[in-house]
mmCIF file of C-alpha atoms in Angstrom:
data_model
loop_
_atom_site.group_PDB
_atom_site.id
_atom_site.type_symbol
_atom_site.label_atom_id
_atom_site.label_comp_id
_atom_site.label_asym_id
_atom_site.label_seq_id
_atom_site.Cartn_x
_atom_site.Cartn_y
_atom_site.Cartn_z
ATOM 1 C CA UNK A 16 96.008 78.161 144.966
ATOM 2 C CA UNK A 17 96.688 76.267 142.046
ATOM 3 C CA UNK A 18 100.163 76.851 139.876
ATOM 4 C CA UNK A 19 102.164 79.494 141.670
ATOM 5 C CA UNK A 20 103.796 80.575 138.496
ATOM 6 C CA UNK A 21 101.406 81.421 136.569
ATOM 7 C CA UNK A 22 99.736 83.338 139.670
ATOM 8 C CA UNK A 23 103.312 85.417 139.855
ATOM 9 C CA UNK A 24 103.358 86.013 136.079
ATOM 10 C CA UNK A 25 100.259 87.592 136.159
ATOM 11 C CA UNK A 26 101.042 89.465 139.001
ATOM 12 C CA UNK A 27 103.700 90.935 137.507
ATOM 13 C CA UNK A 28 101.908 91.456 133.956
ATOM 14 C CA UNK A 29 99.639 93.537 136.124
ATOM 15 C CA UNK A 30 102.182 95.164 137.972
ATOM 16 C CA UNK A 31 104.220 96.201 134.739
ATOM 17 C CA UNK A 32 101.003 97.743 132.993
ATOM 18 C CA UNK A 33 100.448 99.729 136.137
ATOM 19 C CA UNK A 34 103.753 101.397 136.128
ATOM 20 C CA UNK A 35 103.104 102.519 132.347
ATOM 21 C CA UNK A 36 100.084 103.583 133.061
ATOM 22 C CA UNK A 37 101.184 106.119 135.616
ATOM 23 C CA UNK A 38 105.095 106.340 134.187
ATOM 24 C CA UNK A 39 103.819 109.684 131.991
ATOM 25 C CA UNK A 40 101.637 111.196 134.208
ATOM 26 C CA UNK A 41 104.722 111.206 137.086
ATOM 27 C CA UNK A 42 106.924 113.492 134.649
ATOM 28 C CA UNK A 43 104.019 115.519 133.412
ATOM 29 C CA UNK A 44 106.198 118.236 135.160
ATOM 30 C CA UNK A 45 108.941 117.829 132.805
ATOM 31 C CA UNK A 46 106.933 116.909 129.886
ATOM 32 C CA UNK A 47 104.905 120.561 130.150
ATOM 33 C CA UNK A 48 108.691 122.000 130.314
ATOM 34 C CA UNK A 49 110.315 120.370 127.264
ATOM 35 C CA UNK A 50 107.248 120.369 125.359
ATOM 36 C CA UNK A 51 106.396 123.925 126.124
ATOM 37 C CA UNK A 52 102.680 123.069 127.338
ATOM 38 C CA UNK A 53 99.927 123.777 130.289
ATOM 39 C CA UNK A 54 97.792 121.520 132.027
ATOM 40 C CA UNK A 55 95.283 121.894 129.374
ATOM 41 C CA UNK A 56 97.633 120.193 127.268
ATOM 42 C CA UNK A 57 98.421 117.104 129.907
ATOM 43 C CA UNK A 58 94.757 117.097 130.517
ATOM 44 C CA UNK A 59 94.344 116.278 126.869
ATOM 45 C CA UNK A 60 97.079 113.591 126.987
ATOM 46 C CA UNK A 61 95.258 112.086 130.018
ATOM 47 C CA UNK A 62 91.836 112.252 128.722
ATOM 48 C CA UNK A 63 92.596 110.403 125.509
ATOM 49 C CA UNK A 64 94.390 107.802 127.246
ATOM 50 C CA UNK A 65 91.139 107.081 129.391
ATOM 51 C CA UNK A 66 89.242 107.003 126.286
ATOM 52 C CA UNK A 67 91.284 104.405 125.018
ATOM 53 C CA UNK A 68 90.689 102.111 128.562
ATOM 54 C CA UNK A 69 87.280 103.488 128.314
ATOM 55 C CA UNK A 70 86.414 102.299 124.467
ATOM 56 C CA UNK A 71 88.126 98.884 124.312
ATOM 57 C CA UNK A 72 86.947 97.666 127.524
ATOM 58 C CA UNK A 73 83.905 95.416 125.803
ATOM 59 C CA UNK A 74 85.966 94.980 122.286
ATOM 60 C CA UNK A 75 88.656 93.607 124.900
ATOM 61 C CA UNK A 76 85.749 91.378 126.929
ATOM 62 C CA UNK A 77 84.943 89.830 123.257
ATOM 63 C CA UNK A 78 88.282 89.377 121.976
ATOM 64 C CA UNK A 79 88.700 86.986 125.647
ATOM 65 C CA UNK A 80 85.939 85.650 125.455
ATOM 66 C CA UNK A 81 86.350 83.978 121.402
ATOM 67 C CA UNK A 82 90.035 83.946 121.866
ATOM 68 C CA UNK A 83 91.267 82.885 125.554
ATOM 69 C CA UNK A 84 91.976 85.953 128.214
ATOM 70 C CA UNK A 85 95.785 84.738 127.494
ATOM 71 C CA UNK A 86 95.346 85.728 123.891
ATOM 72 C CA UNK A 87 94.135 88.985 124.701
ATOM 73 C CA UNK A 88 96.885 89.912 127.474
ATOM 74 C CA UNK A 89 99.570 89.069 125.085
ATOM 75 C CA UNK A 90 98.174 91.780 122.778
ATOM 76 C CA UNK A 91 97.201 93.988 125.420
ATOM 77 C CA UNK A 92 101.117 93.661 126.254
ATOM 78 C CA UNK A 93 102.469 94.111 123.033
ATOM 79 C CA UNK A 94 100.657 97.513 122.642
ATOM 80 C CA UNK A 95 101.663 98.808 126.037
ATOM 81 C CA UNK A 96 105.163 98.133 125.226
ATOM 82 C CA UNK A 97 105.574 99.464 121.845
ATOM 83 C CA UNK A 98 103.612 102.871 123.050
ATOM 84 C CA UNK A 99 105.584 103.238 125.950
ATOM 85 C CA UNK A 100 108.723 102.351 123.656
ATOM 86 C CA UNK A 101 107.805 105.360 121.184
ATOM 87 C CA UNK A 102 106.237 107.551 123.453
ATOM 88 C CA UNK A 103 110.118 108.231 124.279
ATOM 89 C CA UNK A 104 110.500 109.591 120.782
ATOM 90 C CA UNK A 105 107.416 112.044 120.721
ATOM 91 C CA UNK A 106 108.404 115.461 120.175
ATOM 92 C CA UNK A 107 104.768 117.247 119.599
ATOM 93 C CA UNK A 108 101.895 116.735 122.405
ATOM 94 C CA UNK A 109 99.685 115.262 119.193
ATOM 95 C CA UNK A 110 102.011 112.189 119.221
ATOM 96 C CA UNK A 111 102.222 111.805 122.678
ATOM 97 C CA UNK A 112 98.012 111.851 122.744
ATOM 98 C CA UNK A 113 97.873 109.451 119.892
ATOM 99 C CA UNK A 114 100.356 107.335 121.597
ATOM 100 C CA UNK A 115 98.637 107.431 125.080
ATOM 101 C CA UNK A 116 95.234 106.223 123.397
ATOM 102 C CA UNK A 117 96.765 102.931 122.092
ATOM 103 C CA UNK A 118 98.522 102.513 125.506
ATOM 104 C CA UNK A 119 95.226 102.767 126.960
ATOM 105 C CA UNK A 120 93.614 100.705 124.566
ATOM 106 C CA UNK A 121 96.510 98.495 125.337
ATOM 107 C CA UNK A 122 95.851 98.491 129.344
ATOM 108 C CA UNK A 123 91.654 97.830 127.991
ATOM 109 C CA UNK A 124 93.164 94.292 127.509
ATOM 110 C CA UNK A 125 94.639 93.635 130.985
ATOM 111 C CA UNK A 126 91.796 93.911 133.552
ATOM 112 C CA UNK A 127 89.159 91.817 132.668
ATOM 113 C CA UNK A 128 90.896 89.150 130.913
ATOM 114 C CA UNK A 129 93.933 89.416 134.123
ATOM 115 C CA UNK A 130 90.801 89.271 136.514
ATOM 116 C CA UNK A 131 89.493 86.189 134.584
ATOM 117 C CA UNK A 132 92.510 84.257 134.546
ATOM 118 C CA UNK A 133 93.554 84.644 137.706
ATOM 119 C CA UNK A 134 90.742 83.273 139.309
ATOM 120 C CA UNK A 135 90.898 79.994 137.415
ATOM 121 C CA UNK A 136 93.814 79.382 140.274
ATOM 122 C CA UNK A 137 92.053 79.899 143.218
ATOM 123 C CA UNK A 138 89.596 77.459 144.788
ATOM 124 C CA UNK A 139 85.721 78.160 144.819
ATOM 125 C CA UNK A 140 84.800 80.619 147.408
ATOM 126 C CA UNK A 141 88.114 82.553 147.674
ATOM 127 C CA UNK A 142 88.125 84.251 144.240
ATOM 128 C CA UNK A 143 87.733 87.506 145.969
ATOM 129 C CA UNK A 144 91.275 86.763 147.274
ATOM 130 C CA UNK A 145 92.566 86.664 143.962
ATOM 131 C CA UNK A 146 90.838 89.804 142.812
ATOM 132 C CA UNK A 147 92.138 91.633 145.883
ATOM 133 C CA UNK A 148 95.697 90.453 145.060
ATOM 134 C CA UNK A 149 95.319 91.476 141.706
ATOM 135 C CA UNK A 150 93.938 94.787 141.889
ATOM 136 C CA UNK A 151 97.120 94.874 144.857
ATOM 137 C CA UNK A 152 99.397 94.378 142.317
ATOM 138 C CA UNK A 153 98.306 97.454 140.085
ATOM 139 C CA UNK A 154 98.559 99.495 143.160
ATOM 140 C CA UNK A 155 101.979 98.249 143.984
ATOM 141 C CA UNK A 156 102.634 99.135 140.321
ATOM 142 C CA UNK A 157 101.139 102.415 140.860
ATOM 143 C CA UNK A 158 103.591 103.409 143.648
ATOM 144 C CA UNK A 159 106.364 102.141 141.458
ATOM 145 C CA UNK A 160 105.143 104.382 138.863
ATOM 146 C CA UNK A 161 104.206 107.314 140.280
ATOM 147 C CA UNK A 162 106.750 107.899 143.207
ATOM 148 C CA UNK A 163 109.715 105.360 141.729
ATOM 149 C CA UNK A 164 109.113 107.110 137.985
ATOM 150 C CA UNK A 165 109.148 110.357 139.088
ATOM 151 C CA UNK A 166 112.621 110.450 141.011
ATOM 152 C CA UNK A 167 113.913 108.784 137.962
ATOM 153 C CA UNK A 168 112.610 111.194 135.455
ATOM 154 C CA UNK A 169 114.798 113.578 137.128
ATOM 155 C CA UNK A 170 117.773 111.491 137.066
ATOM 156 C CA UNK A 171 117.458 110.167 133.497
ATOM 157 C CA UNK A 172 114.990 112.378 131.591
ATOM 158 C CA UNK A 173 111.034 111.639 131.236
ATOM 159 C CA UNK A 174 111.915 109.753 127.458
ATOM 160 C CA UNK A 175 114.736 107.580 129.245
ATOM 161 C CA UNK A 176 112.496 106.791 132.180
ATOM 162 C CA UNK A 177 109.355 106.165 130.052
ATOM 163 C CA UNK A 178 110.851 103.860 127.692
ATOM 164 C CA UNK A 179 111.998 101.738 130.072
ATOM 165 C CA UNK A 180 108.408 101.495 131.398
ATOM 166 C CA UNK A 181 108.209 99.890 127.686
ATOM 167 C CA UNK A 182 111.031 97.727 128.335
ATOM 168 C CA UNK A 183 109.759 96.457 131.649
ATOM 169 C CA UNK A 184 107.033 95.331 129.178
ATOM 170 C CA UNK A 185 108.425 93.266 126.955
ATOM 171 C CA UNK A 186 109.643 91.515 129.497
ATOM 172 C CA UNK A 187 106.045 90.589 131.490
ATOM 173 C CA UNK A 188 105.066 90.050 127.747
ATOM 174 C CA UNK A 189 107.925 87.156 127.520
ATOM 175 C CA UNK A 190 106.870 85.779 130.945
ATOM 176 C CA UNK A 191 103.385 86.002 130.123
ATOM 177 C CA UNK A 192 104.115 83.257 126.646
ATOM 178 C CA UNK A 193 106.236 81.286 128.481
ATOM 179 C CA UNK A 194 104.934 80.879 131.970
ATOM 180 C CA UNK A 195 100.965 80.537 131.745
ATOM 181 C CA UNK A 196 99.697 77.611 130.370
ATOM 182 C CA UNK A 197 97.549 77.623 126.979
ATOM 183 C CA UNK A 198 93.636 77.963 127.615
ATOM 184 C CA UNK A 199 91.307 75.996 124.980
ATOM 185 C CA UNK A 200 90.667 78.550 122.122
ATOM 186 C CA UNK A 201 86.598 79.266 122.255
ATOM 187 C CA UNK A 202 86.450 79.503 118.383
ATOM 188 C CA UNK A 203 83.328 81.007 116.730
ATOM 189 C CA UNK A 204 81.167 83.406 119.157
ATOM 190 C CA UNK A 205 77.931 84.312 118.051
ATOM 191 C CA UNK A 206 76.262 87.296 120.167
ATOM 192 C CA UNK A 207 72.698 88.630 119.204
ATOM 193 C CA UNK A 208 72.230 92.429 119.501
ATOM 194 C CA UNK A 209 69.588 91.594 121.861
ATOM 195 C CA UNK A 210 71.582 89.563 123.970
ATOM 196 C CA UNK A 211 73.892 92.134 124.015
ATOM 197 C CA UNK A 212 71.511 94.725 124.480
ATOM 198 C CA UNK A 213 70.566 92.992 127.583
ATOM 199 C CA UNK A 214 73.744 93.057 129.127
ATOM 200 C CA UNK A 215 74.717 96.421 128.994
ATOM 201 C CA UNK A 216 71.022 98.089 129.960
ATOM 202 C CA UNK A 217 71.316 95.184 133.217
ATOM 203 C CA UNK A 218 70.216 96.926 136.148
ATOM 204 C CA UNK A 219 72.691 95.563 138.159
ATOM 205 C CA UNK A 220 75.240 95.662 135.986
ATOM 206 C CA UNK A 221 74.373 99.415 135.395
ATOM 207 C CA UNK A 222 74.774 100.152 138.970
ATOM 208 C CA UNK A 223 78.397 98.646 139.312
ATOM 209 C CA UNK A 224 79.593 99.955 136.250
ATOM 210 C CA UNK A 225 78.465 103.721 137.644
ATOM 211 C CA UNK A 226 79.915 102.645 140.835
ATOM 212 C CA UNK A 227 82.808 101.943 139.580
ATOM 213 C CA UNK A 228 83.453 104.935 136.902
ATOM 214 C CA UNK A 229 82.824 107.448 139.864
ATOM 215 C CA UNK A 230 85.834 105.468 141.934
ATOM 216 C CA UNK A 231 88.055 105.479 138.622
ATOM 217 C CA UNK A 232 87.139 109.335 138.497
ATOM 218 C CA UNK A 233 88.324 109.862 141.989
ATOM 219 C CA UNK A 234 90.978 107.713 141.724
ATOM 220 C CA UNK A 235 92.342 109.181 138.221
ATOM 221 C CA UNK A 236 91.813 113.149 139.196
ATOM 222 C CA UNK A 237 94.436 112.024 142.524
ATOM 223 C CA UNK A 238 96.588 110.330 141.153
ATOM 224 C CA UNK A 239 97.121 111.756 137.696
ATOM 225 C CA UNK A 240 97.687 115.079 138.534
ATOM 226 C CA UNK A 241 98.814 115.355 142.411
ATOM 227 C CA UNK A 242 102.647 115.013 141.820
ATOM 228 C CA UNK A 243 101.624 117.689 139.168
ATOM 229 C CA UNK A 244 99.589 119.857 141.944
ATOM 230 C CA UNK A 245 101.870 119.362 144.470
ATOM 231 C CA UNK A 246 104.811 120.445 142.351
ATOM 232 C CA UNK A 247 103.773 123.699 140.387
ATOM 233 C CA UNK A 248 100.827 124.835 142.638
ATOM 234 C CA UNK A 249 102.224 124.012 146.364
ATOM 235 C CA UNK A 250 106.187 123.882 145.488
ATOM 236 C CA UNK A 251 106.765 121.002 147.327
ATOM 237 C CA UNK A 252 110.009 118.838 145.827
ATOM 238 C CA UNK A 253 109.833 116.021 143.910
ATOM 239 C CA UNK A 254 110.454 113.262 146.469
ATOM 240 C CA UNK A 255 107.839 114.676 148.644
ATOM 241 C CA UNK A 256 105.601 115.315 145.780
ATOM 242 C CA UNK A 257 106.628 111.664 144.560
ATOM 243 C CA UNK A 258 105.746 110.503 148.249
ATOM 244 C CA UNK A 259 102.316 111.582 148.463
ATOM 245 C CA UNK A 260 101.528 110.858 144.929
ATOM 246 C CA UNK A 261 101.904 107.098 145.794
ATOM 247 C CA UNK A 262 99.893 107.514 149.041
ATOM 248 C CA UNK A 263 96.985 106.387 147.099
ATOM 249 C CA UNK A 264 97.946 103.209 146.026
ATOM 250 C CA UNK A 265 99.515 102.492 149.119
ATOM 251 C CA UNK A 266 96.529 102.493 150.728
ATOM 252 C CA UNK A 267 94.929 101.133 148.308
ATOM 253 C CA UNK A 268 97.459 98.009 148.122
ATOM 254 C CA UNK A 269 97.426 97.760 151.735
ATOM 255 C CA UNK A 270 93.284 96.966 151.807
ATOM 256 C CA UNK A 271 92.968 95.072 148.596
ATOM 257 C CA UNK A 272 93.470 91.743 149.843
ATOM 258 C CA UNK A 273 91.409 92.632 152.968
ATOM 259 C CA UNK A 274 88.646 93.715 151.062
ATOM 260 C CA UNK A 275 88.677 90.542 149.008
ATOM 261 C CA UNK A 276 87.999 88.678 152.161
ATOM 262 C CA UNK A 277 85.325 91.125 153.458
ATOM 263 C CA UNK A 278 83.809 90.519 149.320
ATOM 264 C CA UNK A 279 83.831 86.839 150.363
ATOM 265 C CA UNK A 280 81.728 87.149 153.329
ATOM 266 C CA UNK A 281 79.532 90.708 152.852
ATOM 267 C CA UNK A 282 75.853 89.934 152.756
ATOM 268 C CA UNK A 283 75.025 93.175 150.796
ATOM 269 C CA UNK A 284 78.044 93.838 148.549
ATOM 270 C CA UNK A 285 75.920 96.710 146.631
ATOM 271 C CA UNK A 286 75.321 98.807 149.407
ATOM 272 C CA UNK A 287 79.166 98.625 150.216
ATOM 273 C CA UNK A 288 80.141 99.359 147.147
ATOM 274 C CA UNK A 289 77.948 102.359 146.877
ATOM 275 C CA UNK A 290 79.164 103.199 150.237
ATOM 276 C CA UNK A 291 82.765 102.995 148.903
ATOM 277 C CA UNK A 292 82.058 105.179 146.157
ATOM 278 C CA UNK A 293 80.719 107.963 148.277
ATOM 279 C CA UNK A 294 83.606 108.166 150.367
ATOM 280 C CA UNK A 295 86.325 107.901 146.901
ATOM 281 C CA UNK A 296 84.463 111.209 146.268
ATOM 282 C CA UNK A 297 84.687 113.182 149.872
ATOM 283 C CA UNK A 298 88.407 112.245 149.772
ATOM 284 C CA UNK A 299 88.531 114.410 146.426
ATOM 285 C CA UNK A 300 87.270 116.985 147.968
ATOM 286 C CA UNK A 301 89.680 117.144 150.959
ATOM 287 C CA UNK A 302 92.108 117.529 148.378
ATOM 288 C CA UNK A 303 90.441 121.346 147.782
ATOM 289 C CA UNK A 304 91.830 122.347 150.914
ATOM 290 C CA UNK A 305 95.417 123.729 149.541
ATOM 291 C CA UNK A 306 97.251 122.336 152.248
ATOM 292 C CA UNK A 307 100.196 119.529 151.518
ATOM 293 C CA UNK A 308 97.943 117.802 154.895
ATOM 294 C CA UNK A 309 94.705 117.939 153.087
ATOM 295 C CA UNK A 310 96.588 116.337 149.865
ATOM 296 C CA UNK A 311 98.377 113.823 152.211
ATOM 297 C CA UNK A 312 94.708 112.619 154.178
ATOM 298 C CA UNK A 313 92.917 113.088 150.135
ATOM 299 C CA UNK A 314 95.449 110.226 149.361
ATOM 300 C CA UNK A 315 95.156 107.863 151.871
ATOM 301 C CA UNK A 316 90.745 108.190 152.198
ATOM 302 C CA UNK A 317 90.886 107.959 148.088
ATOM 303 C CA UNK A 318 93.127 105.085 148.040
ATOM 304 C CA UNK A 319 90.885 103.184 151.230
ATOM 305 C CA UNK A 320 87.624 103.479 149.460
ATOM 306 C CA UNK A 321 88.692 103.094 145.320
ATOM 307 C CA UNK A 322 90.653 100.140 146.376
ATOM 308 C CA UNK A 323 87.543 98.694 148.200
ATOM 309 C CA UNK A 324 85.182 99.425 145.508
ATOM 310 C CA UNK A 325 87.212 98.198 142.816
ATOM 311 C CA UNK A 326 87.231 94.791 144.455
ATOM 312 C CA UNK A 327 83.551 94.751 145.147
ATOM 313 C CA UNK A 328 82.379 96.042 141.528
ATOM 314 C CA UNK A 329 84.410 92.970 139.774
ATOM 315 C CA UNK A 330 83.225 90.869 141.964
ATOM 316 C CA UNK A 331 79.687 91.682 141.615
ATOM 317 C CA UNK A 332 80.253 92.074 137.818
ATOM 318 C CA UNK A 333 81.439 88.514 137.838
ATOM 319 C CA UNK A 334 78.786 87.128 139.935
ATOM 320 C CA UNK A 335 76.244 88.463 138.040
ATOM 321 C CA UNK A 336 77.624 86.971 134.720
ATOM 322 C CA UNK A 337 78.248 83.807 136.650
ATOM 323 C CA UNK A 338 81.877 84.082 135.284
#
């Protein structure tokens, strides 16, 4: 590993944007209380913030790509951190949607640009390390901001507790500036719609990009909404609730640098991934069972195989772009 600094800094950058990204949906409890609203109403707040990841993901691949993945961190930062910031001020569920969707779009500029910068660091043939330690990083976020953010909504109030989320920000953005070193600017990029064309109907690229949507869909329905589930539909308390809610990225933590080894060495990454993906979903499904057991093992067999397949779909992604 080359530059330990700037290897922490983005660690941390990725850890930060993990905590906002699950800092609302661990109060959603409390939220749906002071804002008088159902989970039709969080499901809206959720669903426009994954349309916000979900729509900036290539404008975000483009931006790095003309501008330096540094460049496009520091903005993805920026509009985490002011989001967060105001989302502590929102006082109708329309705000709180509109401000989700830049936070999203906001997050849109941390993967793939995070992914591509850290693995400038690490030596030819252990990239997958680096991938595994970053995508460790979000979980280790996650559990901070699902489980950590939910005891403290109690404590301070979900506007408190979500601003500092934006606060915790502002501070990875500073870090971000001042400890990674400047990347040559790319200047003018000139794509053809053909080119791009080609890209996106990639057969290969098609399967990874399904792969990994149906892991992000297992992975967002358990851990947006169990501290939710577990609270108003199986009345557990909050720190249990808070507990099990970060199951999921414990797991997922605990095999992401594990994984990136095993990416290192698999002969057939596709058919693991696919694999992966397939058991991301049965682990949903445990979660049917309404039993605070079933919820418990849905965490741990969700956060196992999302983790896993996360690592293998960049990887694959980047291999096949020859990134």
């Amino acid at each position: 590993m080359e530059n330990r600094k700037a290897i922490a800094t983005l660690i941390t950058v990725q850890l930060v944007s993990a905590i906002n990204w699950y800092s609302v949906s661990s109060v959603f409890s409390l939220i749906a209380a002071d804002l008088h609203q159902n989970v039709s109403g969080l499901g809206l707040v959720t669903a426009t913030f994954v349309l916000g990841v979900a729509a900036l993901q290539l404008p975000a691949g483009l931006y790095a790509a003309k501008y330096g993945p540094k460049r496009a961190l520091t903005l993805g930062m920026i509009l985490i951190s002011v989001s967060s910031i105001l989302l502590g001020l929102a006082d109708q569920v329309i705000f709180l949607t509109v401000l989700r969707f830049v936070e999203g779009a906001g997050e849109a500029f941390i993967f793939g640009p995070g992914v591509i910068l850290i693995m400038r660091y690490f030596k030819k043939g252990s990239e997958g390390l680096g991938i595994g330690l970053f995508g460790g990083a979000f979980d280790l976020g996650g559990i901070v901001g699902i489980s950590g953010w939910a005891v403290l909504g109690e404590v301070v109030g979900w506007r408190v507790s979500v601003v500092t989320g934006g606060v915790l920000a502002l501070g990875a953005f500073a870090m971000l500036v001042l400890m990674v070193p400047k990347a040559p600017v790319v200047g003018s990029l000139s794509i053809r719609f053909s080119e791009l064309k080609g890209i996106i109907l990639n057969k290969s690229l098609l399967i990874v990009s399904a792969g990994l949507i149906v892991s992000q869909v297992a992975f967002g329905i358990n851990s947006y909404f169990m501290v939710y589930y577990l609270e108003e539909s199986l009345r557990t308390g909050v720190y249990i609730a808070g507990a099990i809610g970060g199951l999921t990225l414990v797991a997922s933590i605990v095999v992401a640098p594990l994984v990136g080894r095993a990416f290192d060495r698999s002969p057939s990454p596709k058919m693991t991934l696919i694999a992966l993906c397939f058991a991301a979903a049965g682990g949903v499904a445990i979660a049917a069972v309404n039993s605070v057991y079933a919820a418990l093992i849905s965490g741990l067999v969700v956060g196992v195989a999302t983790g896993g397949a996360y690592v293998f779909g960049v990887g694959i992604g980047r291999a096949i772009g020859g990134a």
